Amino acid sequence: MSDLSVAHRAALAQLIENVPDRTLRQLALAVAGMPGDKARTLESMLAQAGIDRVRRTHALTAIAPMFRSRPDGVVATTFPAPVLARLWKAATANQADVLAYLDPDEYGERDAYRVAAVCTRLYAAGAAAVRDQTEAVWPASLAPADRDAGLVALARVCDLGGLVHRALPSLGAWVGRPDGDQVAELRLLLRDAAAISPDGAQELLDILFAHLDDAPMILRLVTHSSSAAGRDSFLSGSELAVFVDRLIDAAEDRGRSVDTWKAGQPVETLHHALAWIATFLTESDATVQIHPDTAWGKRIRQVRLGVSKTVGALLGRVQRAVTPALPMTRVQTAGRMTREMPQLDVPLDPATTTAAQDALDLVRILRAPAGVFGCEAQRIGLVKDLTTQAFNYADLALEEINAGDVTDEALAIRRVELAADFLDRLEAVDQARTMRRRVAVAGHGPQAHSPRAA
């Protein structure tokens, strides 16, 4: 059987280039079982494409996160995703002799120093390609509004790629608790970046920023960049101020989303926004000495006060949402004496139940951020009151069930189970477990004197 023609090879190569990694592996497995010379040629092309992608992933790790938007939506320097493959193709066009050094040896290991040298060489080739072969790397039809500025930024990112490749293993230490030597290493790295470009320090931190899932962690790198960088007066006048501005902008956006959140909307949306703002406020308090009277200080104070007010109001509405789901009624016990008892003959209302569950989920998700917003005492008091309410409701309901004093035992048991669910949502695990054990053996006729005396 004849082999593939040059035109067929070119067409297949273009098709393979646009296939996602997972699909590429599936295609390779499918073709491996096909007979014929053409299938073997295609199998070889797929295998080579797989090797090339592994090399690309390893070599461009330093800048790869910049080719996708940040999941948290914080403003960052990013490039269109298709540009990454084009950049790699242009950078490796005349580098075939060194690409094999990116492959692991028979033990699955790589020579770190040799790989670093190859990556530095490839980034330099990539920077040259961005400047000299702009159409090949970033076609004019792809994100034209961002192209001119993006090409300039991408070239500078490639200029710093070799430095970042060697620095990535230290990133975890820098955002943790770095010792003196590690801080000195970061400052030396930033100095080297500044020697490459006037804005090299900011551009290097921009690359590292893309590797941080928690955006506020960049404040730790910023404050370690200089012995004076932790002061508001220094930062606000430096090129690193952009990172503080980005985070405050993001906190203000999330503060507005918290303020407009309504009952019935997904509680996890609120959770993510509150957790992010709490992390930012905690990091800014711990790292950057922002004076309350500065522009930054005033903006942060407004975020904190606005969210605190909203959280306090949300907590204040929880009790009103839970009480209708645990209805009580006053009954006569003996003589003129009355007592509040669970109203167990009322069918469960799905809307009321859902509203109560959502309100209790809100209390739960506020456990971590409530302290940051000054609402911890309110939350703790609310949890205590709600736990007592749900437990006592279930306890009294079980008294009636065991006394045989309910008209619909199955409905009454569902009420107790709902109260146990509320206890679970309040993280009162032991009380919830106790109620579930008791309800498992409850009912089946009179066993005790009913509190509702004849």
PDB file of N, CA, C and O in Angstrom, residues 105-171:
ATOM      1  N   ASP A 105      15.170  10.424  31.091  1.00  0.00           N
ATOM      2  CA  ASP A 105      16.003   9.264  30.798  1.00  0.00           C
ATOM      3  C   ASP A 105      15.236   7.983  31.105  1.00  0.00           C
ATOM      4  O   ASP A 105      14.024   8.013  31.370  1.00  0.00           O
ATOM      5  N   GLU A 106      15.926   6.868  31.066  1.00  0.00           N
ATOM      6  CA  GLU A 106      15.261   5.574  31.268  1.00  0.00           C
ATOM      7  C   GLU A 106      14.662   5.426  32.652  1.00  0.00           C
ATOM      8  O   GLU A 106      13.799   4.569  32.889  1.00  0.00           O
ATOM      9  N   TYR A 107      15.110   6.276  33.587  1.00  0.00           N
ATOM     10  CA  TYR A 107      14.574   6.221  34.948  1.00  0.00           C
ATOM     11  C   TYR A 107      13.502   7.300  35.174  1.00  0.00           C
ATOM     12  O   TYR A 107      13.050   7.509  36.304  1.00  0.00           O
ATOM     13  N   GLY A 108      13.122   7.998  34.107  1.00  0.00           N
ATOM     14  CA  GLY A 108      12.095   9.023  34.213  1.00  0.00           C
ATOM     15  C   GLY A 108      12.584  10.330  34.799  1.00  0.00           C
ATOM     16  O   GLY A 108      11.779  11.160  35.240  1.00  0.00           O
ATOM     17  N   GLU A 109      13.888  10.554  34.809  1.00  0.00           N
ATOM     18  CA  GLU A 109      14.454  11.765  35.386  1.00  0.00           C
ATOM     19  C   GLU A 109      15.079  12.635  34.299  1.00  0.00           C
ATOM     20  O   GLU A 109      15.417  12.161  33.214  1.00  0.00           O
ATOM     21  N   ARG A 110      15.246  13.910  34.601  1.00  0.00           N
ATOM     22  CA  ARG A 110      15.856  14.858  33.679  1.00  0.00           C
ATOM     23  C   ARG A 110      17.029  15.550  34.354  1.00  0.00           C
ATOM     24  O   ARG A 110      17.006  15.772  35.566  1.00  0.00           O
ATOM     25  N   ASP A 111      18.026  15.905  33.574  1.00  0.00           N
ATOM     26  CA  ASP A 111      19.162  16.675  34.070  1.00  0.00           C
ATOM     27  C   ASP A 111      18.715  18.129  34.206  1.00  0.00           C
ATOM     28  O   ASP A 111      18.525  18.835  33.211  1.00  0.00           O
ATOM     29  N   ALA A 112      18.503  18.592  35.433  1.00  0.00           N
ATOM     30  CA  ALA A 112      17.921  19.912  35.669  1.00  0.00           C
ATOM     31  C   ALA A 112      18.749  21.032  35.046  1.00  0.00           C
ATOM     32  O   ALA A 112      18.199  21.977  34.464  1.00  0.00           O
ATOM     33  N   TYR A 113      20.072  20.938  35.157  1.00  0.00           N
ATOM     34  CA  TYR A 113      20.923  22.009  34.636  1.00  0.00           C
ATOM     35  C   TYR A 113      20.870  22.045  33.107  1.00  0.00           C
ATOM     36  O   TYR A 113      20.809  23.118  32.496  1.00  0.00           O
ATOM     37  N   ARG A 114      20.890  20.885  32.489  1.00  0.00           N
ATOM     38  CA  ARG A 114      20.844  20.834  31.029  1.00  0.00           C
ATOM     39  C   ARG A 114      19.475  21.306  30.520  1.00  0.00           C
ATOM     40  O   ARG A 114      19.396  22.053  29.541  1.00  0.00           O
ATOM     41  N   VAL A 115      18.425  20.891  31.200  1.00  0.00           N
ATOM     42  CA  VAL A 115      17.084  21.319  30.804  1.00  0.00           C
ATOM     43  C   VAL A 115      16.954  22.838  30.941  1.00  0.00           C
ATOM     44  O   VAL A 115      16.386  23.509  30.072  1.00  0.00           O
ATOM     45  N   ALA A 116      17.478  23.395  32.040  1.00  0.00           N
ATOM     46  CA  ALA A 116      17.408  24.847  32.241  1.00  0.00           C
ATOM     47  C   ALA A 116      18.127  25.586  31.118  1.00  0.00           C
ATOM     48  O   ALA A 116      17.651  26.622  30.625  1.00  0.00           O
ATOM     49  N   ALA A 117      19.288  25.060  30.690  1.00  0.00           N
ATOM     50  CA  ALA A 117      20.041  25.686  29.599  1.00  0.00           C
ATOM     51  C   ALA A 117      19.257  25.632  28.291  1.00  0.00           C
ATOM     52  O   ALA A 117      19.205  26.617  27.535  1.00  0.00           O
ATOM     53  N   VAL A 118      18.621  24.491  28.024  1.00  0.00           N
ATOM     54  CA  VAL A 118      17.831  24.349  26.808  1.00  0.00           C
ATOM     55  C   VAL A 118      16.626  25.290  26.847  1.00  0.00           C
ATOM     56  O   VAL A 118      16.313  25.952  25.844  1.00  0.00           O
ATOM     57  N   CYS A 119      15.957  25.373  27.991  1.00  0.00           N
ATOM     58  CA  CYS A 119      14.789  26.246  28.110  1.00  0.00           C
ATOM     59  C   CYS A 119      15.180  27.709  27.905  1.00  0.00           C
ATOM     60  O   CYS A 119      14.457  28.466  27.241  1.00  0.00           O
ATOM     61  N   THR A 120      16.306  28.109  28.479  1.00  0.00           N
ATOM     62  CA  THR A 120      16.780  29.484  28.285  1.00  0.00           C
ATOM     63  C   THR A 120      17.008  29.770  26.807  1.00  0.00           C
ATOM     64  O   THR A 120      16.641  30.837  26.295  1.00  0.00           O
ATOM     65  N   ARG A 121      17.600  28.811  26.123  1.00  0.00           N
ATOM     66  CA  ARG A 121      17.849  28.959  24.683  1.00  0.00           C
ATOM     67  C   ARG A 121      16.537  29.039  23.904  1.00  0.00           C
ATOM     68  O   ARG A 121      16.396  29.864  22.992  1.00  0.00           O
ATOM     69  N   LEU A 122      15.568  28.219  24.262  1.00  0.00           N
ATOM     70  CA  LEU A 122      14.285  28.219  23.569  1.00  0.00           C
ATOM     71  C   LEU A 122      13.505  29.506  23.830  1.00  0.00           C
ATOM     72  O   LEU A 122      12.840  30.031  22.923  1.00  0.00           O
ATOM     73  N   TYR A 123      13.568  30.010  25.059  1.00  0.00           N
ATOM     74  CA  TYR A 123      12.878  31.273  25.347  1.00  0.00           C
ATOM     75  C   TYR A 123      13.500  32.421  24.564  1.00  0.00           C
ATOM     76  O   TYR A 123      12.789  33.312  24.086  1.00  0.00           O
ATOM     77  N   ALA A 124      14.812  32.406  24.432  1.00  0.00           N
ATOM     78  CA  ALA A 124      15.470  33.443  23.634  1.00  0.00           C
ATOM     79  C   ALA A 124      15.036  33.353  22.174  1.00  0.00           C
ATOM     80  O   ALA A 124      14.754  34.369  21.520  1.00  0.00           O
ATOM     81  N   ALA A 125      14.939  32.111  21.676  1.00  0.00           N
ATOM     82  CA  ALA A 125      14.467  31.924  20.303  1.00  0.00           C
ATOM     83  C   ALA A 125      13.016  32.360  20.171  1.00  0.00           C
ATOM     84  O   ALA A 125      12.607  32.952  19.151  1.00  0.00           O
ATOM     85  N   GLY A 126      12.218  32.093  21.202  1.00  0.00           N
ATOM     86  CA  GLY A 126      10.823  32.505  21.179  1.00  0.00           C
ATOM     87  C   GLY A 126      10.676  34.014  21.177  1.00  0.00           C
ATOM     88  O   GLY A 126       9.843  34.566  20.451  1.00  0.00           O
ATOM     89  N   ALA A 127      11.504  34.715  21.981  1.00  0.00           N
ATOM     90  CA  ALA A 127      11.448  36.180  22.007  1.00  0.00           C
ATOM     91  C   ALA A 127      11.803  36.756  20.641  1.00  0.00           C
ATOM     92  O   ALA A 127      11.161  37.712  20.165  1.00  0.00           O
ATOM     93  N   ALA A 128      12.816  36.175  19.995  1.00  0.00           N
ATOM     94  CA  ALA A 128      13.198  36.639  18.657  1.00  0.00           C
ATOM     95  C   ALA A 128      12.076  36.402  17.651  1.00  0.00           C
ATOM     96  O   ALA A 128      11.798  37.251  16.795  1.00  0.00           O
ATOM     97  N   ALA A 129      11.412  35.254  17.772  1.00  0.00           N
ATOM     98  CA  ALA A 129      10.316  34.949  16.859  1.00  0.00           C
ATOM     99  C   ALA A 129       9.144  35.902  17.055  1.00  0.00           C
ATOM    100  O   ALA A 129       8.509  36.332  16.082  1.00  0.00           O
ATOM    101  N   VAL A 130       8.852  36.245  18.292  1.00  0.00           N
ATOM    102  CA  VAL A 130       7.751  37.178  18.560  1.00  0.00           C
ATOM    103  C   VAL A 130       8.029  38.528  17.918  1.00  0.00           C
ATOM    104  O   VAL A 130       7.125  39.180  17.383  1.00  0.00           O
ATOM    105  N   ARG A 131       9.286  38.938  17.953  1.00  0.00           N
ATOM    106  CA  ARG A 131       9.639  40.257  17.405  1.00  0.00           C
ATOM    107  C   ARG A 131       9.800  40.239  15.886  1.00  0.00           C
ATOM    108  O   ARG A 131       9.498  41.238  15.224  1.00  0.00           O
ATOM    109  N   ASP A 132      10.261  39.112  15.345  1.00  0.00           N
ATOM    110  CA  ASP A 132      10.596  39.080  13.912  1.00  0.00           C
ATOM    111  C   ASP A 132       9.583  38.328  13.055  1.00  0.00           C
ATOM    112  O   ASP A 132       9.537  38.519  11.842  1.00  0.00           O
ATOM    113  N   GLN A 133       8.792  37.439  13.682  1.00  0.00           N
ATOM    114  CA  GLN A 133       7.829  36.633  12.913  1.00  0.00           C
ATOM    115  C   GLN A 133       6.446  36.777  13.547  1.00  0.00           C
ATOM    116  O   GLN A 133       5.805  35.795  13.910  1.00  0.00           O
ATOM    117  N   THR A 134       6.018  38.007  13.665  1.00  0.00           N
ATOM    118  CA  THR A 134       4.783  38.283  14.412  1.00  0.00           C
ATOM    119  C   THR A 134       3.567  37.556  13.840  1.00  0.00           C
ATOM    120  O   THR A 134       2.732  37.051  14.584  1.00  0.00           O
ATOM    121  N   GLU A 135       3.462  37.477  12.530  1.00  0.00           N
ATOM    122  CA  GLU A 135       2.298  36.831  11.920  1.00  0.00           C
ATOM    123  C   GLU A 135       2.284  35.341  12.201  1.00  0.00           C
ATOM    124  O   GLU A 135       1.220  34.742  12.383  1.00  0.00           O
ATOM    125  N   ALA A 136       3.472  34.731  12.232  1.00  0.00           N
ATOM    126  CA  ALA A 136       3.546  33.297  12.496  1.00  0.00           C
ATOM    127  C   ALA A 136       3.176  32.981  13.940  1.00  0.00           C
ATOM    128  O   ALA A 136       2.555  31.961  14.222  1.00  0.00           O
ATOM    129  N   VAL A 137       3.563  33.849  14.866  1.00  0.00           N
ATOM    130  CA  VAL A 137       3.299  33.614  16.289  1.00  0.00           C
ATOM    131  C   VAL A 137       1.898  34.065  16.680  1.00  0.00           C
ATOM    132  O   VAL A 137       1.171  33.363  17.392  1.00  0.00           O
ATOM    133  N   TRP A 138       1.521  35.255  16.216  1.00  0.00           N
ATOM    134  CA  TRP A 138       0.224  35.823  16.599  1.00  0.00           C
ATOM    135  C   TRP A 138      -0.413  36.432  15.361  1.00  0.00           C
ATOM    136  O   TRP A 138      -0.158  37.599  15.024  1.00  0.00           O
ATOM    137  N   PRO A 139      -1.254  35.688  14.657  1.00  0.00           N
ATOM    138  CA  PRO A 139      -1.878  36.202  13.433  1.00  0.00           C
ATOM    139  C   PRO A 139      -2.703  37.462  13.702  1.00  0.00           C
ATOM    140  O   PRO A 139      -3.284  37.626  14.779  1.00  0.00           O
ATOM    141  N   ALA A 140      -2.750  38.339  12.717  1.00  0.00           N
ATOM    142  CA  ALA A 140      -3.480  39.599  12.876  1.00  0.00           C
ATOM    143  C   ALA A 140      -4.965  39.381  13.127  1.00  0.00           C
ATOM    144  O   ALA A 140      -5.640  40.227  13.713  1.00  0.00           O
ATOM    145  N   SER A 141      -5.488  38.240  12.690  1.00  0.00           N
ATOM    146  CA  SER A 141      -6.914  37.957  12.866  1.00  0.00           C
ATOM    147  C   SER A 141      -7.266  37.467  14.266  1.00  0.00           C
ATOM    148  O   SER A 141      -8.441  37.379  14.623  1.00  0.00           O
ATOM    149  N   LEU A 142      -6.268  37.160  15.072  1.00  0.00           N
ATOM    150  CA  LEU A 142      -6.492  36.607  16.413  1.00  0.00           C
ATOM    151  C   LEU A 142      -6.414  37.727  17.451  1.00  0.00           C
ATOM    152  O   LEU A 142      -5.355  38.311  17.666  1.00  0.00           O
ATOM    153  N   ALA A 143      -7.537  38.020  18.102  1.00  0.00           N
ATOM    154  CA  ALA A 143      -7.621  39.073  19.121  1.00  0.00           C
ATOM    155  C   ALA A 143      -6.916  40.344  18.657  1.00  0.00           C
ATOM    156  O   ALA A 143      -5.966  40.803  19.282  1.00  0.00           O
ATOM    157  N   PRO A 144      -7.362  40.941  17.537  1.00  0.00           N
ATOM    158  CA  PRO A 144      -6.656  42.092  16.975  1.00  0.00           C
ATOM    159  C   PRO A 144      -6.565  43.288  17.913  1.00  0.00           C
ATOM    160  O   PRO A 144      -5.583  44.038  17.874  1.00  0.00           O
ATOM    161  N   ALA A 145      -7.562  43.477  18.771  1.00  0.00           N
ATOM    162  CA  ALA A 145      -7.539  44.628  19.671  1.00  0.00           C
ATOM    163  C   ALA A 145      -6.401  44.554  20.673  1.00  0.00           C
ATOM    164  O   ALA A 145      -5.877  45.589  21.111  1.00  0.00           O
ATOM    165  N   ASP A 146      -6.007  43.332  21.053  1.00  0.00           N
ATOM    166  CA  ASP A 146      -4.955  43.162  22.057  1.00  0.00           C
ATOM    167  C   ASP A 146      -3.596  42.845  21.439  1.00  0.00           C
ATOM    168  O   ASP A 146      -2.610  42.705  22.167  1.00  0.00           O
ATOM    169  N   ARG A 147      -3.531  42.733  20.113  1.00  0.00           N
ATOM    170  CA  ARG A 147      -2.350  42.152  19.478  1.00  0.00           C
ATOM    171  C   ARG A 147      -1.087  42.994  19.656  1.00  0.00           C
ATOM    172  O   ARG A 147      -0.034  42.469  20.046  1.00  0.00           O
ATOM    173  N   ASP A 148      -1.145  44.277  19.366  1.00  0.00           N
ATOM    174  CA  ASP A 148       0.075  45.089  19.395  1.00  0.00           C
ATOM    175  C   ASP A 148       0.694  45.114  20.790  1.00  0.00           C
ATOM    176  O   ASP A 148       1.890  44.842  20.954  1.00  0.00           O
ATOM    177  N   ALA A 149      -0.109  45.442  21.782  1.00  0.00           N
ATOM    178  CA  ALA A 149       0.402  45.457  23.153  1.00  0.00           C
ATOM    179  C   ALA A 149       0.762  44.054  23.605  1.00  0.00           C
ATOM    180  O   ALA A 149       1.738  43.856  24.340  1.00  0.00           O
ATOM    181  N   GLY A 150      -0.023  43.066  23.148  1.00  0.00           N
ATOM    182  CA  GLY A 150       0.245  41.686  23.538  1.00  0.00           C
ATOM    183  C   GLY A 150       1.566  41.172  23.011  1.00  0.00           C
ATOM    184  O   GLY A 150       2.283  40.447  23.709  1.00  0.00           O
ATOM    185  N   LEU A 151       1.920  41.535  21.796  1.00  0.00           N
ATOM    186  CA  LEU A 151       3.206  41.100  21.234  1.00  0.00           C
ATOM    187  C   LEU A 151       4.376  41.677  22.023  1.00  0.00           C
ATOM    188  O   LEU A 151       5.366  40.981  22.281  1.00  0.00           O
ATOM    189  N   VAL A 152       4.268  42.936  22.407  1.00  0.00           N
ATOM    190  CA  VAL A 152       5.328  43.554  23.212  1.00  0.00           C
ATOM    191  C   VAL A 152       5.456  42.831  24.548  1.00  0.00           C
ATOM    192  O   VAL A 152       6.566  42.493  24.990  1.00  0.00           O
ATOM    193  N   ALA A 153       4.307  42.578  25.202  1.00  0.00           N
ATOM    194  CA  ALA A 153       4.333  41.897  26.500  1.00  0.00           C
ATOM    195  C   ALA A 153       4.854  40.472  26.372  1.00  0.00           C
ATOM    196  O   ALA A 153       5.623  40.001  27.212  1.00  0.00           O
ATOM    197  N   LEU A 154       4.450  39.771  25.307  1.00  0.00           N
ATOM    198  CA  LEU A 154       4.879  38.389  25.119  1.00  0.00           C
ATOM    199  C   LEU A 154       6.379  38.303  24.887  1.00  0.00           C
ATOM    200  O   LEU A 154       7.038  37.396  25.417  1.00  0.00           O
ATOM    201  N   ALA A 155       6.937  39.235  24.123  1.00  0.00           N
ATOM    202  CA  ALA A 155       8.381  39.240  23.899  1.00  0.00           C
ATOM    203  C   ALA A 155       9.132  39.420  25.214  1.00  0.00           C
ATOM    204  O   ALA A 155      10.128  38.740  25.483  1.00  0.00           O
ATOM    205  N   ARG A 156       8.627  40.300  26.064  1.00  0.00           N
ATOM    206  CA  ARG A 156       9.288  40.530  27.359  1.00  0.00           C
ATOM    207  C   ARG A 156       9.126  39.320  28.274  1.00  0.00           C
ATOM    208  O   ARG A 156      10.035  38.995  29.043  1.00  0.00           O
ATOM    209  N   VAL A 157       7.975  38.683  28.192  1.00  0.00           N
ATOM    210  CA  VAL A 157       7.769  37.465  28.985  1.00  0.00           C
ATOM    211  C   VAL A 157       8.769  36.395  28.575  1.00  0.00           C
ATOM    212  O   VAL A 157       9.355  35.703  29.420  1.00  0.00           O
ATOM    213  N   CYS A 158       8.981  36.247  27.268  1.00  0.00           N
ATOM    214  CA  CYS A 158       9.965  35.269  26.783  1.00  0.00           C
ATOM    215  C   CYS A 158      11.383  35.645  27.205  1.00  0.00           C
ATOM    216  O   CYS A 158      12.202  34.773  27.494  1.00  0.00           O
ATOM    217  N   ASP A 159      11.670  36.951  27.240  1.00  0.00           N
ATOM    218  CA  ASP A 159      12.989  37.394  27.703  1.00  0.00           C
ATOM    219  C   ASP A 159      13.274  36.913  29.123  1.00  0.00           C
ATOM    220  O   ASP A 159      14.419  36.626  29.479  1.00  0.00           O
ATOM    221  N   LEU A 160      12.209  36.839  29.925  1.00  0.00           N
ATOM    222  CA  LEU A 160      12.363  36.460  31.337  1.00  0.00           C
ATOM    223  C   LEU A 160      12.091  34.983  31.582  1.00  0.00           C
ATOM    224  O   LEU A 160      12.222  34.514  32.717  1.00  0.00           O
ATOM    225  N   GLY A 161      11.696  34.252  30.535  1.00  0.00           N
ATOM    226  CA  GLY A 161      11.298  32.854  30.709  1.00  0.00           C
ATOM    227  C   GLY A 161      12.361  31.990  31.343  1.00  0.00           C
ATOM    228  O   GLY A 161      12.066  31.153  32.209  1.00  0.00           O
ATOM    229  N   GLY A 162      13.623  32.170  30.927  1.00  0.00           N
ATOM    230  CA  GLY A 162      14.702  31.367  31.500  1.00  0.00           C
ATOM    231  C   GLY A 162      14.867  31.604  32.986  1.00  0.00           C
ATOM    232  O   GLY A 162      15.082  30.664  33.760  1.00  0.00           O
ATOM    233  N   LEU A 163      14.770  32.868  33.410  1.00  0.00           N
ATOM    234  CA  LEU A 163      14.872  33.185  34.839  1.00  0.00           C
ATOM    235  C   LEU A 163      13.740  32.527  35.622  1.00  0.00           C
ATOM    236  O   LEU A 163      13.962  31.937  36.685  1.00  0.00           O
ATOM    237  N   VAL A 164      12.523  32.638  35.092  1.00  0.00           N
ATOM    238  CA  VAL A 164      11.370  32.088  35.798  1.00  0.00           C
ATOM    239  C   VAL A 164      11.453  30.564  35.869  1.00  0.00           C
ATOM    240  O   VAL A 164      11.095  29.965  36.887  1.00  0.00           O
ATOM    241  N   HIS A 165      11.929  29.928  34.812  1.00  0.00           N
ATOM    242  CA  HIS A 165      12.062  28.462  34.814  1.00  0.00           C
ATOM    243  C   HIS A 165      12.922  28.003  35.986  1.00  0.00           C
ATOM    244  O   HIS A 165      12.579  27.040  36.678  1.00  0.00           O
ATOM    245  N   ARG A 166      14.014  28.693  36.215  1.00  0.00           N
ATOM    246  CA  ARG A 166      14.909  28.306  37.320  1.00  0.00           C
ATOM    247  C   ARG A 166      14.324  28.696  38.680  1.00  0.00           C
ATOM    248  O   ARG A 166      14.680  28.104  39.697  1.00  0.00           O
ATOM    249  N   ALA A 167      13.427  29.690  38.679  1.00  0.00           N
ATOM    250  CA  ALA A 167      12.901  30.190  39.951  1.00  0.00           C
ATOM    251  C   ALA A 167      11.680  29.432  40.443  1.00  0.00           C
ATOM    252  O   ALA A 167      11.388  29.438  41.643  1.00  0.00           O
ATOM    253  N   LEU A 168      10.951  28.771  39.554  1.00  0.00           N
ATOM    254  CA  LEU A 168       9.680  28.145  39.940  1.00  0.00           C
ATOM    255  C   LEU A 168       9.777  27.206  41.135  1.00  0.00           C
ATOM    256  O   LEU A 168       8.875  27.187  41.983  1.00  0.00           O
ATOM    257  N   PRO A 169      10.830  26.376  41.252  1.00  0.00           N
ATOM    258  CA  PRO A 169      10.893  25.489  42.425  1.00  0.00           C
ATOM    259  C   PRO A 169      10.896  26.229  43.759  1.00  0.00           C
ATOM    260  O   PRO A 169      10.560  25.644  44.795  1.00  0.00           O
ATOM    261  N   SER A 170      11.267  27.505  43.751  1.00  0.00           N
ATOM    262  CA  SER A 170      11.330  28.273  44.999  1.00  0.00           C
ATOM    263  C   SER A 170      10.041  29.027  45.297  1.00  0.00           C
ATOM    264  O   SER A 170       9.909  29.626  46.363  1.00  0.00           O
ATOM    265  N   LEU A 171       9.083  29.003  44.365  1.00  0.00           N
ATOM    266  CA  LEU A 171       7.864  29.799  44.537  1.00  0.00           C
ATOM    267  C   LEU A 171       7.105  29.407  45.800  1.00  0.00           C
ATOM    268  O   LEU A 171       6.597  30.271  46.521  1.00  0.00           O
TER     269      LEU A 171
END
